[in-house]
Tab-separated table of C-alpha atoms and ligand atoms in Angstrom:
chain	number	residue	atom	x	y	z
N	8	MET	CA	-17.969	-1.629	-1.819
N	9	LEU	CA	-16.400	1.166	-3.793
N	10	VAL	CA	-13.416	2.577	-1.979
N	11	THR	CA	-13.754	6.140	-3.283
N	12	GLN	CA	-17.378	6.279	-2.106
N	13	GLN	CA	-16.494	5.641	1.554
N	14	PRO	CA	-14.999	8.778	3.148
N	15	VAL	CA	-13.598	6.772	6.088
N	16	PHE	CA	-10.745	5.505	3.887
N	17	ARG	CA	-9.365	9.052	3.837
N	18	ASN	CA	-8.467	8.496	7.490
N	19	PHE	CA	-5.666	5.994	6.905
N	20	TRP	CA	-2.022	6.367	5.913
N	21	TYR	CA	-0.937	5.175	2.474
N	22	PRO	CA	2.543	5.023	0.890
N	23	VAL	CA	2.344	7.171	-2.247
N	24	VAL	CA	5.900	7.253	-3.611
N	25	PRO	CA	9.405	6.015	-2.713
N	26	LEU	CA	11.295	8.897	-1.106
N	27	ASP	CA	14.164	8.534	-3.567
N	28	HIS	CA	11.792	9.259	-6.483
N	29	LEU	CA	11.496	12.872	-5.248
N	30	SER	CA	13.702	15.639	-6.580
N	31	PRO	CA	14.645	18.660	-4.434
N	32	THR	CA	13.388	20.992	-7.204
N	33	LYS	CA	10.463	19.184	-8.855
N	34	PRO	CA	7.121	18.326	-7.254
N	35	PHE	CA	5.519	14.916	-7.758
N	36	ALA	CA	1.870	14.377	-8.777
N	37	PHE	CA	-0.196	11.457	-7.477
N	38	GLU	CA	-3.865	10.484	-7.371
N	39	LEU	CA	-5.043	9.199	-3.989
N	40	LEU	CA	-8.668	8.127	-3.534
N	41	GLN	CA	-9.562	9.964	-6.721
N	42	GLU	CA	-8.008	13.153	-5.420
N	43	ALA	CA	-5.132	14.856	-7.255
N	44	ILE	CA	-2.351	15.539	-4.755
N	45	VAL	CA	1.135	16.971	-4.992
N	46	ILE	CA	4.192	15.911	-2.979
N	47	TRP	CA	7.427	17.836	-2.550
N	48	LEU	CA	10.406	18.125	-0.216
N	49	ASP	CA	10.461	20.951	2.311
N	50	GLU	CA	13.545	22.847	3.436
N	51	ALA	CA	14.509	20.082	5.864
N	52	GLY	CA	14.206	17.483	3.089
N	53	GLN	CA	10.991	16.131	4.624
N	54	PRO	CA	8.099	15.265	2.321
N	55	ALA	CA	5.018	17.535	2.277
N	56	ALA	CA	1.635	16.988	0.600
N	57	ALA	CA	-1.241	19.203	-0.559
N	58	PRO	CA	-4.099	19.129	-3.064
N	59	ASP	CA	-2.692	19.593	-6.557
N	60	ARG	CA	-4.541	22.871	-7.035
N	61	CYS	CA	-3.485	26.460	-6.561
N	62	CYS	CA	-5.878	28.724	-4.644
N	63	HIS	CA	-5.334	31.546	-7.145
N	64	ARG	CA	-6.594	30.232	-10.501
N	65	SER	CA	-6.718	26.485	-9.749
N	66	ALA	CA	-3.662	25.511	-11.797
N	67	ALA	CA	-1.971	22.179	-10.982
N	68	LEU	CA	0.820	22.887	-8.507
N	69	SER	CA	2.653	19.777	-9.703
N	70	LEU	CA	3.559	21.714	-12.877
N	71	GLY	CA	5.604	24.092	-10.764
N	72	THR	CA	8.938	23.904	-8.995
N	73	VAL	CA	10.222	23.726	-5.430
N	74	LYS	CA	12.073	26.747	-4.066
N	75	ASP	CA	13.337	27.098	-0.491
N	76	GLY	CA	11.152	24.150	0.512
N	77	CYS	CA	7.997	25.845	-0.843
N	78	ILE	CA	5.946	24.669	-3.777
N	79	THR	CA	5.920	27.367	-6.428
N	80	CYS	CA	2.986	27.621	-8.802
N	81	ALA	CA	3.915	27.533	-12.498
N	82	TYR	CA	1.166	30.040	-13.404
N	83	HIS	CA	1.984	33.224	-11.410
N	84	GLY	CA	4.695	32.076	-9.051
N	85	TRP	CA	2.912	32.085	-5.690
N	86	GLN	CA	4.791	30.002	-3.136
N	87	PHE	CA	3.295	27.825	-0.380
N	88	ASP	CA	5.049	26.146	2.532
N	89	ARG	CA	4.248	22.665	3.900
N	90	GLU	CA	1.475	24.082	6.118
N	91	GLY	CA	-0.177	25.622	3.041
N	92	THR	CA	0.683	29.206	4.043
N	93	CYS	CA	1.496	31.485	1.133
N	94	GLN	CA	5.053	32.721	1.726
N	95	LYS	CA	5.598	34.669	-1.448
N	96	VAL	CA	3.507	36.477	-4.051
N	97	PRO	CA	5.926	37.879	-6.652
N	98	GLN	CA	3.358	40.551	-7.597
N	99	LEU	CA	3.396	41.973	-4.036
N	100	GLN	CA	6.424	43.951	-2.832
N	101	ASP	CA	5.870	43.300	0.840
N	102	LYS	CA	5.355	39.818	2.305
N	103	THR	CA	3.234	41.303	5.108
N	104	MET	CA	0.676	42.354	2.492
N	105	ILE	CA	-0.150	38.719	1.617
N	106	PRO	CA	-3.775	38.145	2.678
N	107	LYS	CA	-4.342	35.249	5.111
N	108	THR	CA	-6.843	33.777	2.650
N	109	TYR	CA	-4.038	33.056	0.182
N	110	ARG	CA	-3.504	29.508	1.378
N	111	ILE	CA	-3.911	25.914	0.299
N	112	PRO	CA	-4.904	22.927	2.467
N	113	SER	CA	-2.158	20.557	3.620
N	114	TYR	CA	-2.217	16.815	4.301
N	115	HIS	CA	-0.497	14.683	6.915
N	116	CYS	CA	2.707	13.511	5.271
N	117	THR	CA	5.775	11.689	6.597
N	118	GLU	CA	8.529	9.266	5.614
N	119	ARG	CA	8.660	5.611	6.726
N	120	TYR	CA	10.490	2.555	5.356
N	121	GLY	CA	11.851	4.711	2.507
N	122	TYR	CA	8.383	5.772	1.311
N	123	VAL	CA	6.312	8.941	1.549
N	124	TRP	CA	3.095	8.212	3.465
N	125	VAL	CA	0.058	10.488	3.210
N	126	CYS	CA	-3.245	10.638	5.102
N	127	LEU	CA	-5.930	12.862	3.568
N	128	GLY	CA	-7.992	13.040	6.771
N	129	GLU	CA	-7.278	12.304	10.439
N	130	PRO	CA	-5.451	8.965	10.929
N	131	LEU	CA	-7.510	6.295	12.685
N	132	GLN	CA	-4.487	3.956	12.876
N	133	PRO	CA	-0.743	4.541	12.866
N	134	ILE	CA	1.412	3.607	9.874
N	135	PRO	CA	1.750	-0.224	9.998
N	136	GLU	CA	4.518	-1.216	12.402
N	137	ILE	CA	7.171	-3.464	10.822
N	138	PRO	CA	9.849	-3.846	13.551
N	139	GLU	CA	12.203	-5.923	11.379
N	140	ALA	CA	12.514	-3.034	8.874
N	141	SER	CA	14.638	-1.121	11.371
N	142	ASP	CA	16.410	-4.133	12.886
N	143	ALA	CA	20.163	-4.450	12.251
N	144	GLY	CA	19.858	-8.176	11.530
N	145	HIS	CA	17.533	-7.549	8.611
N	146	ARG	CA	17.784	-5.758	5.286
N	147	VAL	CA	15.044	-3.940	3.382
N	148	ILE	CA	14.832	-4.490	-0.370
N	149	HIS	CA	12.519	-2.208	-2.361
N	150	GLU	CA	10.683	-4.291	-4.907
N	151	PHE	CA	7.719	-2.813	-6.781
N	152	TYR	CA	5.955	0.494	-7.308
N	153	GLU	CA	3.358	0.250	-10.044
N	154	PRO	CA	-0.388	0.623	-10.669
N	155	TRP	CA	-2.588	-2.472	-10.755
N	156	ASN	CA	-6.063	-2.370	-12.277
N	157	CYS	CA	-7.913	-3.865	-9.348
N	158	ALA	CA	-9.324	-3.018	-5.921
N	159	GLY	CA	-6.864	-3.170	-3.028
N	160	LEU	CA	-9.265	-5.313	-1.027
N	161	ARG	CA	-8.979	-8.122	-3.613
N	162	VAL	CA	-5.208	-8.122	-3.193
N	163	MET	CA	-5.426	-8.212	0.617
N	164	GLU	CA	-7.730	-11.223	0.452
N	165	ASN	CA	-5.475	-12.879	-2.108
N	166	GLU	CA	-2.425	-12.571	0.133
N	167	LEU	CA	-4.218	-14.393	2.942
N	168	ASP	CA	-5.866	-16.966	0.665
N	169	LEU	CA	-3.890	-20.199	0.887
N	170	ALA	CA	-5.938	-22.101	-1.675
N	171	HIS	CA	-4.780	-20.034	-4.655
N	172	PRO	CA	-1.018	-20.866	-4.820
N	173	THR	CA	-1.654	-24.361	-6.223
N	174	PHE	CA	-3.530	-22.855	-9.168
N	175	VAL	CA	-2.008	-19.383	-9.603
N	176	HIS	CA	1.625	-19.814	-8.613
N	177	THR	CA	2.274	-22.722	-10.958
N	178	THR	CA	5.685	-21.455	-12.098
N	179	THR	CA	6.870	-20.343	-8.662
N	180	PHE	CA	5.899	-22.041	-5.407
N	181	GLY	CA	2.416	-23.576	-5.805
N	182	SER	CA	2.282	-27.279	-5.029
N	183	GLU	CA	-0.274	-29.588	-6.634
N	184	GLU	CA	0.027	-31.801	-3.576
N	185	HIS	CA	-0.995	-28.994	-1.216
N	186	PRO	CA	-4.275	-27.446	-2.378
N	187	ILE	CA	-5.043	-26.386	1.198
N	188	PRO	CA	-2.858	-25.328	4.122
N	189	ASP	CA	-1.892	-27.868	6.779
N	190	SER	CA	-2.955	-25.397	9.448
N	191	LEU	CA	-4.669	-22.012	9.552
N	192	ALA	CA	-5.293	-19.923	12.685
N	193	VAL	CA	-6.834	-16.472	12.528
N	194	GLU	CA	-6.896	-13.928	15.318
N	195	GLU	CA	-8.469	-10.464	15.293
N	196	THR	CA	-6.286	-7.576	16.464
N	197	ASP	CA	-6.831	-3.850	16.951
N	198	TYR	CA	-5.049	-3.112	13.648
N	199	GLY	CA	-6.666	-5.920	11.650
N	200	LEU	CA	-5.838	-9.636	11.624
N	201	LYS	CA	-3.010	-11.968	12.544
N	202	ILE	CA	-2.852	-15.291	10.744
N	203	ARG	CA	-0.575	-18.230	11.358
N	204	ALA	CA	-0.484	-21.010	8.817
N	205	THR	CA	1.588	-23.809	7.369
N	206	LEU	CA	1.613	-24.461	3.646
N	207	GLY	CA	3.435	-27.080	1.640
N	208	VAL	CA	5.132	-25.568	-1.416
N	209	VAL	CA	7.636	-26.425	-4.142
N	210	ASN	CA	10.820	-24.478	-4.757
N	211	PRO	CA	12.036	-23.986	-8.313
N	212	GLU	CA	15.725	-23.471	-9.062
N	213	LEU	CA	15.955	-19.699	-8.477
N	214	GLN	CA	14.100	-20.037	-5.205
N	215	GLN	CA	16.379	-22.899	-4.051
N	216	LYS	CA	19.308	-20.567	-4.670
N	217	ASN	CA	17.582	-17.669	-2.896
N	218	LEU	CA	16.720	-19.862	0.059
N	219	GLN	CA	20.184	-21.407	0.194
N	220	MET	CA	18.635	-24.856	0.230
N	221	ASP	CA	18.707	-27.685	-2.265
N	222	GLU	CA	15.298	-29.225	-1.694
N	223	GLY	CA	12.583	-29.136	-4.320
N	224	GLN	CA	9.855	-29.522	-1.708
N	225	THR	CA	9.508	-27.650	1.527
N	226	VAL	CA	7.090	-26.074	3.880
N	227	ARG	CA	6.371	-22.424	4.557
N	228	HIS	CA	5.493	-21.326	8.063
N	229	LEU	CA	3.509	-18.161	7.578
N	230	ASP	CA	2.978	-15.399	10.076
N	231	MET	CA	0.803	-12.808	8.380
N	232	ASP	CA	-0.609	-9.470	9.448
N	233	TRP	CA	-3.354	-7.579	7.735
N	234	PHE	CA	-3.308	-3.899	8.645
N	235	MET	CA	-6.603	-2.216	7.960
N	236	PRO	CA	-7.346	-1.330	5.219
N	237	PHE	CA	-4.801	-2.172	2.488
N	238	THR	CA	-1.480	-3.337	3.912
N	239	CYS	CA	-0.342	-6.943	4.381
N	240	CYS	CA	2.885	-8.145	5.927
N	241	LEU	CA	3.699	-11.784	5.174
N	242	ARG	CA	6.477	-13.313	7.196
N	243	ILE	CA	7.552	-16.488	5.461
N	244	HIS	CA	9.755	-18.665	7.650
N	245	TYR	CA	11.673	-21.484	6.001
N	246	PRO	CA	12.988	-24.620	7.744
N	247	ASN	CA	16.621	-23.415	7.404
N	248	GLY	CA	15.959	-20.297	9.534
N	249	LEU	CA	15.627	-17.861	6.663
N	250	THR	CA	12.797	-15.343	6.917
N	251	HIS	CA	11.559	-13.572	3.810
N	252	MET	CA	8.999	-10.893	4.654
N	253	VAL	CA	6.831	-9.266	2.036
N	254	VAL	CA	5.241	-5.928	2.951
N	255	ASN	CA	2.650	-4.824	0.467
N	256	THR	CA	0.251	-1.872	0.385
N	257	MET	CA	-2.317	-1.350	-2.326
N	258	THR	CA	-2.658	2.417	-2.160
N	259	PRO	CA	-6.109	3.322	-3.539
N	260	ILE	CA	-6.016	5.505	-6.651
N	261	GLN	CA	-9.567	4.894	-7.862
N	262	ASP	CA	-12.146	2.156	-7.324
N	263	GLY	CA	-10.528	-0.224	-9.788
N	264	ARG	CA	-6.948	1.025	-9.649
N	265	SER	CA	-4.379	0.734	-6.851
N	266	GLN	CA	-0.711	1.613	-6.591
N	267	MET	CA	1.102	-1.573	-5.648
N	268	VAL	CA	3.917	-0.722	-3.235
N	269	GLN	CA	6.018	-3.680	-2.110
N	270	PHE	CA	9.262	-4.168	-0.276
N	271	CYS	CA	10.747	-7.238	1.313
N	272	VAL	CA	12.741	-7.687	4.498
N	273	ARG	CA	15.165	-10.596	4.877
N	274	ASN	CA	17.435	-11.897	7.604
N	275	ASP	CA	20.239	-12.894	5.235
N	276	THR	CA	22.964	-10.950	3.443
N	277	GLU	CA	23.622	-9.807	-0.114
N	278	ALA	CA	26.474	-12.334	-0.264
N	279	GLN	CA	24.009	-15.127	0.548
N	280	THR	CA	21.221	-13.940	-1.759
N	281	ALA	CA	21.555	-11.124	-4.271
N	282	ALA	CA	18.729	-8.589	-3.863
N	283	ALA	CA	18.181	-8.808	-7.630
N	284	ASP	CA	17.484	-12.549	-7.341
N	285	ALA	CA	15.027	-12.080	-4.455
N	286	ILE	CA	13.252	-9.401	-6.519
N	287	ALA	CA	13.225	-11.612	-9.630
N	288	PHE	CA	11.453	-14.420	-7.780
N	289	ASP	CA	8.893	-12.070	-6.174
N	290	ARG	CA	8.377	-10.426	-9.581
N	291	GLN	CA	7.285	-13.731	-11.044
N	292	VAL	CA	5.008	-14.422	-8.053
N	293	THR	CA	3.339	-10.995	-8.156
N	294	LEU	CA	2.761	-11.117	-11.914
N	295	GLU	CA	0.992	-14.462	-11.467
N	296	ASP	CA	-1.329	-12.791	-8.941
N	297	LYS	CA	-1.772	-9.641	-11.050
N	298	THR	CA	-3.049	-11.576	-14.078
N	299	ILE	CA	-5.893	-13.055	-12.026
N	300	LEU	CA	-6.636	-10.082	-9.767
N	301	GLU	CA	-7.025	-7.627	-12.625
N	302	THR	CA	-9.983	-9.699	-13.845
N	303	THR	CA	-11.887	-9.422	-10.536
N	304	ASP	CA	-14.691	-6.911	-9.816
N	305	ASP	CA	-13.522	-3.663	-8.242
N	306	ASP	CA	-16.806	-3.538	-6.318
N	307	VAL	CA	-16.007	-5.990	-3.500
N	308	PRO	CA	-19.193	-6.980	-1.671
N	309	LEU	CA	-18.917	-6.838	2.112
N	310	ASN	CA	-22.094	-8.839	2.528
N	311	ALA	CA	-21.206	-12.558	2.297
N	312	LYS	CA	-24.348	-13.410	0.339
N	313	TYR	CA	-23.065	-11.927	-2.956
N	314	GLU	CA	-20.167	-14.328	-3.529
N	315	GLN	CA	-19.629	-17.993	-2.666
N	316	HIS	CA	-17.041	-18.986	-0.078
N	317	MET	CA	-14.980	-21.916	1.195
N	318	MET	CA	-12.942	-22.754	4.294
N	319	THR	CA	-9.763	-21.016	3.075
N	320	ASP	CA	-11.688	-17.743	2.568
N	321	LYS	CA	-11.959	-17.260	6.323
N	322	PRO	CA	-9.355	-14.446	6.520
N	323	GLY	CA	-10.961	-12.671	3.552
N	324	LEU	CA	-14.404	-12.908	5.109
N	325	LEU	CA	-13.054	-11.492	8.354
N	326	ILE	CA	-11.499	-8.605	6.409
N	327	ARG	CA	-14.903	-7.866	4.871
N	328	ARG	CA	-16.549	-8.049	8.293
N	329	ARG	CA	-13.998	-5.654	9.800
N	330	ILE	CA	-14.427	-3.191	6.934
N	331	ALA	CA	-18.220	-3.408	7.311
N	332	ALA	CA	-17.842	-2.695	11.049
N	333	LEU	CA	-15.567	0.254	10.258
N	334	LEU	CA	-18.193	1.750	7.943
N	335	LYS	CA	-20.898	1.229	10.561
N	336	GLU	CA	-18.778	2.860	13.253
N	337	HIS	CA	-18.425	5.924	11.022
N	338	ASN	CA	-22.103	5.996	10.076
N	339	GLU	CA	-21.433	5.027	6.498
N	340	THR	CA	-23.417	2.556	4.468
N	341	GLU	CA	-21.820	0.403	1.819
N	342	GLN	CA	-21.817	2.196	-1.532
N	343	THR	CA	-21.851	-0.278	-4.367
N	344	ARG	CA	-22.780	-0.872	-7.985
N	345	HIS	CA	-23.694	-4.396	-6.926
N	346	CYS	CA	-27.283	-5.483	-7.615
N	347	ASP	CA	-29.430	-8.014	-5.745
K	29	FES	S1	-2.767	29.943	-10.468
K	29	FES	FE1	-1.200	29.620	-9.065
K	29	FES	S2	-0.256	31.519	-8.827
K	29	FES	FE2	-1.878	31.889	-10.204
K	30	FE2	FE1	-0.550	-15.065	-4.705
């Protein structure tokens, strides 16, 4: 399946940029599902999104500036508000003379968890709900915002695949003694999947410090949510009561390119674990995944017959089944470069 060939993916929310990357005067360019978009802050400081194309002579609006909450085209200075209405044409004396056809489309755009989320179509699901992110007993640590050269679906499957840590996470938490999880329970939900599992892991020195524990061996109790289509929330509970949650969205840029957006949520304090140390450990983990995932095909087959599977692929297979059902529901057929 090629994500840009399935229009239904336009109907989901994706985080496109951390809010604090935006300037009050400069717009921000992004590519979402192969579409050039522009993000800026309106008068109230709220993010707004539109196609990165002026309706006058098609210039990229992201080259312009932001004035009074409107995006101002760099070519002839037309100004558009967050609804796409043209509010100013410097070549016209009187604002009332601006024709109604001078307008650009606008996209759904809002802030959540410190990120700007955009939906190009009509949302089929709300933005994934992460209650801990707004809970006083937890802190949010922004970790990564970078493009990966792989399909988001591969990353979602990877996060729920408990056979890979032994082989991929050899310098972080993978345990040779635990090639499979001790338990794995999968439940379908309206938003995607809920998975509960137990996995034996090792803890290198930095992680022992981060976890405030001195054991080399431990067990992770995992409580994982997959939010259709490209967000995973992994709640990792450790025996000492610490919870480290990883929230990751692979925002689709193109078929083989996704913006990796990750933050973590923890129930400890900066004095107990420095945010920089938590990030350093997750950096190592994610780079181990990235090396492998960037070698995988961006055309992820939904039909099980095209790849081979094992017991620990159950969550991934359910993801493929749910995506296939989503396409069917929206009268789409799987577009692929895959051959029989
Ligand atoms: S192209 Fe944008 S104002 Fe002319
Ligand atoms: Fe991994």
